[in-house]
XYZ file of C-alpha atoms in Angstrom:
334
model
C 81.825 204.846 67.930
C 82.212 206.696 71.196
C 85.013 209.178 71.783
C 86.703 210.223 75.007
C 87.058 213.861 75.947
C 89.387 215.372 78.488
C 87.340 215.730 81.641
C 89.593 217.881 83.790
C 90.564 220.726 81.512
C 88.801 224.073 81.251
C 88.265 224.980 77.621
C 87.687 228.388 76.090
C 85.842 229.032 72.874
C 85.179 231.723 70.356
C 82.311 229.832 68.701
C 80.134 227.127 70.182
C 77.515 224.689 68.991
C 76.599 222.417 71.867
C 75.900 218.765 71.218
C 73.766 216.401 73.148
C 75.286 213.038 72.262
C 73.525 209.737 71.961
C 76.329 207.674 73.448
C 79.624 208.406 75.146
C 82.531 206.795 76.919
C 82.119 206.593 80.657
C 84.407 208.932 82.541
C 83.923 208.995 86.277
C 85.610 212.375 86.669
C 83.588 215.554 86.997
C 82.011 217.063 83.911
C 84.432 219.077 81.750
C 83.956 222.854 81.750
C 84.040 225.500 79.051
C 84.517 229.144 79.973
C 82.748 231.850 78.008
C 83.366 235.466 78.913
C 80.781 237.864 77.512
C 82.127 240.964 75.807
C 78.790 242.771 75.871
C 77.989 245.828 77.932
C 76.640 244.771 81.296
C 77.977 241.242 80.877
C 74.813 239.788 79.355
C 74.827 236.418 77.612
C 72.567 235.576 74.682
C 72.153 232.511 72.525
C 69.862 230.674 70.121
C 68.467 227.187 70.670
C 67.475 224.624 68.033
C 67.118 220.853 67.940
C 66.312 217.834 65.762
C 67.469 219.721 62.724
C 69.717 217.655 60.416
C 67.505 217.326 57.351
C 69.891 218.357 54.598
C 68.026 221.649 54.365
C 64.622 220.008 53.896
C 61.504 220.403 56.034
C 62.230 224.138 56.266
C 65.627 223.636 57.900
C 67.203 226.105 55.474
C 64.450 228.657 56.074
C 64.857 228.394 59.827
C 68.628 228.736 59.459
C 68.162 231.921 57.431
C 65.970 233.451 60.125
C 68.403 232.376 62.835
C 71.067 234.320 60.987
C 68.835 237.369 60.753
C 67.903 237.327 64.442
C 71.471 236.555 65.444
C 72.682 239.573 63.512
C 69.945 241.848 64.842
C 70.130 240.885 68.509
C 73.693 239.648 68.818
C 74.410 236.151 70.116
C 77.317 234.463 71.838
C 76.683 230.874 70.778
C 74.107 228.367 69.542
C 72.764 225.401 71.508
C 71.538 222.271 69.766
C 69.376 219.931 71.835
C 70.258 216.808 69.867
C 69.054 214.542 67.076
C 71.281 216.470 64.723
C 71.520 214.215 61.667
C 68.498 212.294 60.424
C 67.748 209.486 60.246
C 70.723 207.352 61.191
C 73.356 209.845 62.312
C 76.762 210.100 60.677
C 78.456 207.013 59.248
C 81.876 208.500 59.992
C 83.780 211.767 60.206
C 83.856 212.030 56.410
C 80.128 211.508 55.946
C 78.979 214.283 53.540
C 75.798 214.666 55.605
C 77.779 216.729 58.131
C 78.459 219.499 55.627
C 75.136 219.062 53.865
C 73.099 219.439 57.068
C 75.327 221.738 59.110
C 78.219 223.590 57.462
C 76.355 224.411 54.245
C 73.133 225.362 56.031
C 74.174 227.653 58.895
C 76.195 230.028 56.764
C 75.149 233.458 58.093
C 77.933 235.632 59.462
C 76.167 235.880 62.811
C 76.208 232.070 63.104
C 79.974 231.750 62.736
C 80.197 231.211 66.469
C 80.462 228.179 68.785
C 77.771 225.562 68.358
C 77.295 222.385 70.331
C 75.972 219.260 68.606
C 75.447 215.500 69.056
C 78.287 213.740 67.290
C 81.283 213.130 69.521
C 84.218 212.918 67.152
C 86.740 215.727 67.750
C 87.758 215.246 64.130
C 84.545 217.005 63.101
C 85.931 220.225 64.546
C 88.718 220.052 61.979
C 86.040 220.091 59.290
C 84.079 222.914 60.936
C 85.693 224.642 63.916
C 82.323 225.795 65.255
C 81.485 222.238 66.269
C 81.967 221.610 70.001
C 80.619 218.347 71.305
C 80.849 216.445 74.542
C 78.334 214.157 76.139
C 78.107 215.871 79.514
C 79.728 219.224 80.178
C 79.286 222.693 81.625
C 79.424 226.135 80.019
C 80.366 228.817 82.548
C 79.727 232.478 81.752
C 79.845 234.072 85.191
C 76.177 234.996 85.464
C 74.998 231.736 83.908
C 76.026 228.093 84.140
C 74.599 225.712 81.518
C 74.884 222.010 82.273
C 74.492 219.646 79.325
C 73.351 216.165 80.334
C 73.033 213.010 78.269
C 69.452 211.880 78.830
C 69.374 208.884 76.478
C 70.689 206.267 78.949
C 67.807 207.095 81.308
C 65.112 206.079 78.793
C 63.982 202.476 79.287
C 62.622 201.888 75.789
C 66.090 202.094 74.234
C 67.140 199.076 76.283
C 63.913 197.076 76.170
C 64.118 196.608 72.390
C 67.879 196.617 71.722
C 67.567 195.006 68.289
C 65.549 197.989 67.084
C 68.026 200.578 68.372
C 71.125 202.013 66.728
C 73.034 202.936 69.877
C 76.438 201.633 70.882
C 76.200 201.016 74.624
C 79.606 199.462 75.177
C 80.822 202.430 77.226
C 77.499 202.983 78.981
C 76.907 199.534 80.404
C 76.338 198.609 83.121
C 73.548 201.109 82.723
C 72.745 201.555 86.404
C 76.297 202.533 87.265
C 76.439 205.000 84.399
C 73.097 206.596 85.349
C 74.335 206.916 88.933
C 77.467 208.652 87.677
C 75.443 211.093 85.588
C 73.017 211.882 88.405
C 75.752 212.411 90.987
C 77.832 214.622 88.731
C 74.818 216.658 87.652
C 73.971 217.251 91.297
C 77.606 218.090 92.088
C 77.900 220.516 89.183
C 74.756 222.363 90.224
C 75.720 222.471 93.908
C 79.156 223.897 93.081
C 77.703 226.538 90.775
C 77.741 230.068 92.157
C 76.034 231.587 89.111
C 72.690 233.328 89.739
C 71.257 231.487 86.725
C 71.459 227.727 86.230
C 70.079 226.003 83.144
C 70.101 222.295 82.295
C 69.930 221.132 78.672
C 68.982 217.603 77.626
C 67.445 215.994 74.576
C 64.381 214.305 76.028
C 61.319 216.059 77.357
C 60.802 216.565 81.056
C 57.150 217.452 80.745
C 55.326 218.118 77.502
C 51.880 218.123 75.926
C 53.442 217.191 72.577
C 53.534 213.841 70.813
C 56.097 212.215 73.101
C 54.590 213.636 76.249
C 56.392 213.388 79.585
C 59.542 211.290 79.851
C 58.805 209.552 83.120
C 62.380 208.362 83.615
C 63.655 211.949 83.355
C 60.978 213.135 85.779
C 61.946 210.379 88.208
C 65.723 210.621 88.059
C 66.548 214.200 87.093
C 63.671 216.471 88.114
C 64.350 216.074 91.871
C 67.962 217.138 91.295
C 66.883 220.216 89.339
C 64.333 221.145 91.985
C 66.737 220.688 94.887
C 69.323 222.902 93.209
C 66.794 225.512 92.088
C 67.582 225.252 88.394
C 65.842 228.035 86.487
C 65.208 226.280 83.191
C 65.293 222.862 81.589
C 65.628 223.113 77.796
C 65.138 220.088 75.569
C 64.254 218.854 72.111
C 62.636 215.533 71.067
C 59.008 216.689 70.809
C 59.281 218.786 67.622
C 57.407 221.831 68.844
C 57.797 225.247 70.448
C 56.511 224.951 73.984
C 56.647 226.670 77.370
C 55.483 224.953 80.541
C 55.942 225.922 84.156
C 55.333 224.242 87.470
C 53.700 226.574 89.962
C 53.684 223.905 92.642
C 57.117 223.586 93.230
C 62.616 223.251 66.323
C 65.858 224.522 63.688
C 64.332 223.046 60.622
C 62.910 219.627 61.287
C 59.726 217.729 60.590
C 56.805 219.222 62.541
C 53.016 219.357 62.436
C 52.516 216.012 64.145
C 49.053 217.076 65.296
C 49.339 214.821 68.322
C 48.787 217.164 71.232
C 47.832 216.129 74.748
C 46.261 219.314 76.048
C 44.972 217.692 79.222
C 48.412 216.562 80.402
C 49.463 219.921 81.818
C 46.494 222.147 81.282
C 47.305 224.476 84.202
C 51.030 224.782 83.530
C 51.162 225.128 79.726
C 51.687 228.747 78.744
C 52.429 228.272 75.066
C 52.420 225.501 72.477
C 53.145 225.768 68.754
C 53.080 222.658 66.575
C 55.404 224.105 63.958
C 58.956 225.010 63.102
C 61.150 227.686 64.617
C 63.824 228.419 67.204
C 64.374 230.151 70.524
C 66.339 233.235 71.566
C 67.515 233.689 75.152
C 69.196 236.720 76.726
C 70.425 236.506 80.309
C 71.525 239.386 82.531
C 72.326 239.205 86.223
C 68.762 240.082 87.192
C 66.516 238.854 84.394
C 66.036 236.649 81.357
C 64.331 237.444 78.070
C 63.060 234.518 76.025
C 61.436 234.599 72.599
C 60.171 231.930 70.197
C 60.410 232.648 66.456
C 58.635 230.790 63.676
C 60.001 229.760 60.299
C 59.458 233.272 58.892
C 61.365 234.938 61.732
C 58.209 236.280 63.341
C 58.247 236.410 67.160
C 55.282 234.287 68.254
C 55.845 234.170 72.007
C 57.876 236.130 74.551
C 58.519 235.797 78.266
C 60.508 237.970 80.674
C 61.444 236.602 84.064
C 63.533 237.752 87.016
C 66.326 235.790 88.638
C 64.391 235.765 91.891
C 61.169 234.586 90.275
C 61.196 232.460 93.332
C 61.722 230.484 91.479
C 60.122 229.655 88.278
C 60.962 226.415 86.491
C 60.972 226.779 82.765
C 60.705 223.756 80.536
C 61.283 224.591 76.913
C 61.222 222.243 73.979
C 63.330 223.122 70.986
C 63.566 221.066 67.852
C 65.467 222.455 65.009
C 62.145 223.768 64.397
C 60.965 223.033 67.791
C 61.821 224.110 71.250
C 60.447 222.964 74.524
C 61.108 225.063 77.587
C 60.105 224.128 81.115
C 60.309 226.952 83.666
C 59.290 226.474 87.253
C 58.479 228.277 90.471
C 59.997 227.175 93.741
C 58.218 227.804 97.011
């Protein structure tokens, strides 16, 4: 079932978990906005990123959650971003499905994680069960120095429509597909053009570019990448490929099942800076002038770090993050 969200109001939060939803009601108004004012010295904003995580604690989800709590406590975080595929394998059957507590509430229990988190199920009733849960299909988080635009990428992917009998999506509010995709593209472009923040990040579920098992999502490259490039977006963060990955374009996962051992090294040999076929999560800290990014494995060990300046003129970062995996795509504009 798809749920409508108010599209004109500006919401404020004290705890956020962002959801990338698999279907949503069409609303032709501009994306809703959430304001987050940092209370840290210097106005920095920091958050964790996970994706593809809802395993009831299995496949190291609980271990990753424990380390997220440790890093969150040590470094201080404002919110958590989930890049989608939150409850395996068939999603939630309803708002009272025990999987919600089993895979979310009872897993992310650390004090440092009692903050806003965005996830993939749309029902506002879930927030009554756990008030950390903030979910909309397409929306914007505004922090002053950083605007994060969350975009529903699923309707762009052809395969979900080519074999409809094998899919579990409810498209009644998405069809006609072309009109809905046009709405998403136009509003993404509008949101980015109106943004005055020095940092702009776009979050979606599907890969933009990846050397992992799913590889590039050509539909996302075709429809969304030109919009990100035109508006000089600093990072695209996604899930889907169950890995920790950093790619850049110089021309210009939370506890889930990993170890797919299906890596396409030749796809982006010159632009792949890091790839880890295992479980973990990502930490991001943004100040006005620079960003610090770190990947952590299931034991909480930092396995990759990158520092970049706001005028890295302008580096595109693609990052993949699955509850255990994260995929980040950063790029340079010329």
